[in-house]
C-alpha cells in the first residue's frame, strides 16, 4: 500500500498545484539517492554483523558444551578473554551498522520539514501574485507530507529487507557448505562369507 500511496500523492500534488511541483522534482531524487547509498553501504555491514553474531554464538556453544573440559584444564580466563573479544567485535559492528541506518529517519523528517517550508514560502509568494490559492497550498502541503512519509516507510522496509538479506546469505552459506569428510563412492569390498565366532576360556 505504501508505494501506491506515494505514487498517488505525487500525482495529486502535481495535479493540484503544478507551480509547486518542482519541489517534488528536487526532494524525491535527493531522498532516493540518499536511501540507495545507505542501503548499498549497509548491506556488507549487516553481513559482517551476522558473521560476528555467528562467531559469538559458536564461542558460547563451545563453552557450554565443554565446560568440564575448560574447568579441568583451568582455561576459564582464556575462554572469558575469547568471549569478551568476540562480544566486543559484535558490539562494534552492530553500532556501526545501526549508526548508518539511523541516518535515514532524521534525514527523511528533515526533508519533510524543508519541503513543507519550501511549499509555504514559494506558495506564499505566488499567493501574493495571485497565481496560486491558499487552498492549493494546503492541499499540496498535505500531499507532500503524505508522499515523504510514504517514502520514509518504504526506506524502513528496504533497510529491514537488507538486514534480512544478510541473514539469508549466511544461512545459504551454511546450507551449501560441503563437509570435509565424505562418504566413499562405489561399491564396498566384498568379504568372504563363512567363519565362526568362538569364546574360549571366558568367565
Tab-separated table of C-alpha atoms in Angstrom:
chain	number	residue	atom	x	y	z
A	1	UNK	CA	0.000	0.000	0.000
A	2	UNK	CA	2.815	2.423	0.802
A	3	UNK	CA	4.277	2.677	-2.738
A	4	UNK	CA	0.781	3.204	-4.109
A	5	UNK	CA	0.207	5.995	-1.601
A	6	UNK	CA	3.478	7.615	-2.621
A	7	UNK	CA	2.668	7.483	-6.338
A	8	UNK	CA	-0.908	8.650	-5.791
A	9	UNK	CA	0.223	11.530	-3.591
A	10	UNK	CA	2.771	12.655	-6.181
A	11	UNK	CA	0.157	12.587	-8.938
A	12	UNK	CA	-2.356	14.511	-6.839
A	13	UNK	CA	0.255	17.043	-5.718
A	14	UNK	CA	1.273	17.778	-9.302
A	15	UNK	CA	-2.357	17.923	-10.419
A	16	UNK	CA	-3.316	20.225	-7.553
A	17	UNK	CA	-0.524	22.763	-7.974
A	18	UNK	CA	1.799	22.353	-10.980
A	19	UNK	CA	3.653	25.538	-9.992
A	20	UNK	CA	4.861	23.916	-6.755
A	21	UNK	CA	5.693	20.557	-8.407
A	22	UNK	CA	9.423	21.461	-8.826
A	23	UNK	CA	9.761	20.924	-5.067
A	24	UNK	CA	8.983	17.259	-5.628
A	25	UNK	CA	11.453	17.104	-8.506
A	26	UNK	CA	14.168	18.270	-6.089
A	27	UNK	CA	13.220	16.333	-2.955
A	28	UNK	CA	12.329	12.891	-4.305
A	29	UNK	CA	15.562	12.268	-6.293
A	30	UNK	CA	17.582	13.554	-3.327
A	31	UNK	CA	15.831	11.145	-0.967
A	32	UNK	CA	16.228	8.294	-3.451
A	33	UNK	CA	19.981	8.910	-3.792
A	34	UNK	CA	20.498	9.042	-0.019
A	35	UNK	CA	18.412	5.911	0.536
A	36	UNK	CA	20.224	3.975	-2.198
A	37	UNK	CA	23.589	4.996	-0.744
A	38	UNK	CA	22.618	3.901	2.763
A	39	UNK	CA	21.292	0.543	1.564
A	40	UNK	CA	24.384	-0.109	-0.575
A	41	UNK	CA	26.719	0.603	2.343
A	42	UNK	CA	24.616	-1.138	4.985
A	43	UNK	CA	24.414	-4.482	3.167
A	44	UNK	CA	28.065	-5.506	3.839
A	45	UNK	CA	27.788	-4.127	7.376
A	46	UNK	CA	24.801	-6.341	8.141
A	47	UNK	CA	26.600	-9.317	6.599
A	48	UNK	CA	29.591	-8.672	8.849
A	49	UNK	CA	27.201	-8.302	11.796
A	50	UNK	CA	25.729	-11.746	11.130
A	51	UNK	CA	29.206	-13.269	10.839
A	52	UNK	CA	30.228	-11.767	14.179
A	53	UNK	CA	26.997	-12.981	15.745
A	54	UNK	CA	27.763	-16.491	14.482
A	55	UNK	CA	31.249	-16.279	15.950
A	56	UNK	CA	29.910	-15.196	19.337
A	57	UNK	CA	27.271	-17.940	19.319
A	58	UNK	CA	29.947	-20.500	18.476
A	59	UNK	CA	32.073	-19.346	21.419
A	60	UNK	CA	29.097	-19.619	23.754
A	61	UNK	CA	28.087	-23.050	22.475
A	62	UNK	CA	31.631	-24.392	22.798
A	63	UNK	CA	31.986	-23.123	26.354
A	64	UNK	CA	28.638	-24.530	27.476
A	65	UNK	CA	29.247	-27.896	25.827
A	66	UNK	CA	32.812	-28.197	27.079
A	67	UNK	CA	32.508	-26.574	30.482
A	68	UNK	CA	34.002	-29.639	32.213
A	69	UNK	CA	36.997	-29.625	29.870
A	70	UNK	CA	37.520	-25.905	30.437
A	71	UNK	CA	37.475	-26.421	34.193
A	72	UNK	CA	39.701	-29.481	34.017
A	73	UNK	CA	42.421	-27.626	32.128
A	74	UNK	CA	41.902	-24.347	34.063
A	75	UNK	CA	41.156	-22.395	30.886
A	76	UNK	CA	38.369	-20.241	32.275
A	77	UNK	CA	40.255	-16.955	31.977
A	78	UNK	CA	41.335	-17.784	28.439
A	79	UNK	CA	37.774	-18.592	27.360
A	80	UNK	CA	36.499	-15.430	29.050
A	81	UNK	CA	39.004	-13.410	27.039
A	82	UNK	CA	37.938	-15.081	23.790
A	83	UNK	CA	34.268	-14.489	24.536
A	84	UNK	CA	34.913	-10.870	25.501
A	85	UNK	CA	36.823	-10.264	22.248
A	86	UNK	CA	34.017	-11.793	20.159
A	87	UNK	CA	31.434	-9.769	22.085
A	88	UNK	CA	33.346	-6.522	21.561
A	89	UNK	CA	33.639	-7.231	17.836
A	90	UNK	CA	29.908	-7.908	17.595
A	91	UNK	CA	29.095	-4.732	19.513
A	92	UNK	CA	31.338	-2.611	17.283
A	93	UNK	CA	29.842	-3.990	14.068
A	94	UNK	CA	26.282	-3.588	15.398
A	95	UNK	CA	26.911	0.020	16.419
A	96	UNK	CA	28.455	0.791	13.032
A	97	UNK	CA	25.511	-0.707	11.141
A	98	UNK	CA	22.905	0.997	13.320
A	99	UNK	CA	24.628	4.367	13.090
A	100	UNK	CA	24.460	4.204	9.317
A	101	UNK	CA	20.805	3.182	9.172
A	102	UNK	CA	19.888	5.727	11.860
A	103	UNK	CA	20.684	8.495	9.393
A	104	UNK	CA	17.642	7.679	7.283
A	105	UNK	CA	14.926	8.636	9.783
A	106	UNK	CA	16.198	12.123	10.711
A	107	UNK	CA	17.090	12.862	7.091
A	108	UNK	CA	13.576	11.943	5.990
A	109	UNK	CA	11.999	14.127	8.662
A	110	UNK	CA	14.333	16.993	7.765
A	111	UNK	CA	13.333	16.618	4.125
A	112	UNK	CA	9.654	16.660	5.088
A	113	UNK	CA	10.107	19.870	7.051
A	114	UNK	CA	12.183	21.511	4.318
A	115	UNK	CA	9.578	20.504	1.749
A	116	UNK	CA	6.745	21.978	3.782
A	117	UNK	CA	8.728	25.141	4.454
A	118	UNK	CA	9.553	25.452	0.758
A	119	UNK	CA	5.921	24.914	-0.215
A	120	UNK	CA	4.759	27.588	2.231
A	121	UNK	CA	7.482	30.006	1.135
A	122	UNK	CA	7.091	29.705	-2.627
A	123	UNK	CA	3.359	29.215	-2.316
A	124	UNK	CA	3.059	32.371	-0.219
A	125	UNK	CA	4.919	34.342	-2.855
A	126	UNK	CA	2.613	33.021	-5.566
A	127	UNK	CA	-0.453	33.740	-3.436
A	128	UNK	CA	0.569	37.392	-3.261
A	129	UNK	CA	0.947	37.323	-7.040
A	130	UNK	CA	-2.489	35.777	-7.434
A	131	UNK	CA	-1.298	32.689	-9.320
A	132	UNK	CA	-1.975	30.167	-6.520
A	133	UNK	CA	-4.736	29.988	-3.942
A	134	UNK	CA	-4.336	29.242	-0.261
A	135	UNK	CA	-6.383	26.061	-0.663
A	136	UNK	CA	-3.956	24.776	-3.289
A	137	UNK	CA	-1.041	25.369	-0.928
A	138	UNK	CA	-2.769	23.485	1.897
A	139	UNK	CA	-3.668	20.596	-0.391
A	140	UNK	CA	-0.147	20.479	-1.875
A	141	UNK	CA	1.407	20.521	1.601
A	142	UNK	CA	-0.736	17.589	2.713
A	143	UNK	CA	0.090	15.605	-0.420
A	144	UNK	CA	3.774	16.434	0.021
A	145	UNK	CA	3.714	15.232	3.612
A	146	UNK	CA	1.945	12.027	2.589
A	147	UNK	CA	4.489	11.428	-0.188
A	148	UNK	CA	7.507	11.885	2.030
A	149	UNK	CA	6.018	9.830	4.850
A	150	UNK	CA	5.327	7.015	2.402
A	151	UNK	CA	8.919	7.189	1.177
A	152	UNK	CA	10.085	7.043	4.786
A	153	UNK	CA	8.083	3.871	5.396
A	154	UNK	CA	9.485	2.376	2.191
A	155	UNK	CA	13.012	3.216	3.347
A	156	UNK	CA	12.485	1.466	6.682
A	157	UNK	CA	11.148	-1.588	4.856
A	158	UNK	CA	14.119	-1.634	2.482
A	159	UNK	CA	16.550	-1.466	5.410
A	160	UNK	CA	14.805	-4.424	7.058
A	161	UNK	CA	14.986	-6.331	3.780
A	162	UNK	CA	18.694	-5.540	3.528
A	163	UNK	CA	19.259	-6.918	7.011
A	164	UNK	CA	17.181	-9.988	6.223
A	165	UNK	CA	19.167	-10.449	3.008
A	166	UNK	CA	22.380	-10.622	5.017
A	167	UNK	CA	20.816	-13.311	7.218
A	168	UNK	CA	19.695	-15.251	4.139
A	169	UNK	CA	23.235	-15.072	2.765
A	170	UNK	CA	24.634	-16.536	5.972
A	171	UNK	CA	22.001	-19.294	6.110
A	172	UNK	CA	22.591	-20.168	2.456
A	173	UNK	CA	26.324	-20.314	3.090
A	174	UNK	CA	25.833	-22.787	5.934
A	175	UNK	CA	23.430	-24.950	3.934
A	176	UNK	CA	25.739	-25.020	0.909
A	177	UNK	CA	28.858	-25.776	2.949
A	178	UNK	CA	30.492	-29.002	1.838
A	179	UNK	CA	31.572	-31.376	4.646
A	180	UNK	CA	35.261	-32.208	4.937
A	181	UNK	CA	34.558	-35.917	5.419
A	182	UNK	CA	32.608	-37.509	2.607
A	183	UNK	CA	31.304	-40.985	2.086
A	184	UNK	CA	33.286	-43.118	-0.303
A	185	UNK	CA	31.599	-43.616	-3.620
A	186	UNK	CA	31.411	-47.006	-5.311
A	187	UNK	CA	30.794	-50.489	-4.025
A	188	UNK	CA	32.104	-51.683	-0.706
A	189	UNK	CA	34.590	-54.570	-0.760
A	190	UNK	CA	33.002	-57.985	-0.574
A	191	UNK	CA	34.344	-60.159	2.220
A	192	UNK	CA	34.142	-63.943	2.032
A	193	UNK	CA	31.244	-65.412	3.911
A	194	UNK	CA	31.524	-68.150	6.484
A	195	UNK	CA	33.686	-68.495	9.549
A	196	UNK	CA	32.663	-68.620	13.163
A	197	UNK	CA	32.930	-66.638	16.355
A	198	UNK	CA	34.101	-68.617	19.350
A	199	UNK	CA	34.526	-67.675	23.024
A	200	UNK	CA	37.199	-69.745	24.798
A	201	UNK	CA	38.271	-69.590	28.427
A	202	UNK	CA	35.835	-66.772	29.115
A	203	UNK	CA	34.477	-66.140	32.635
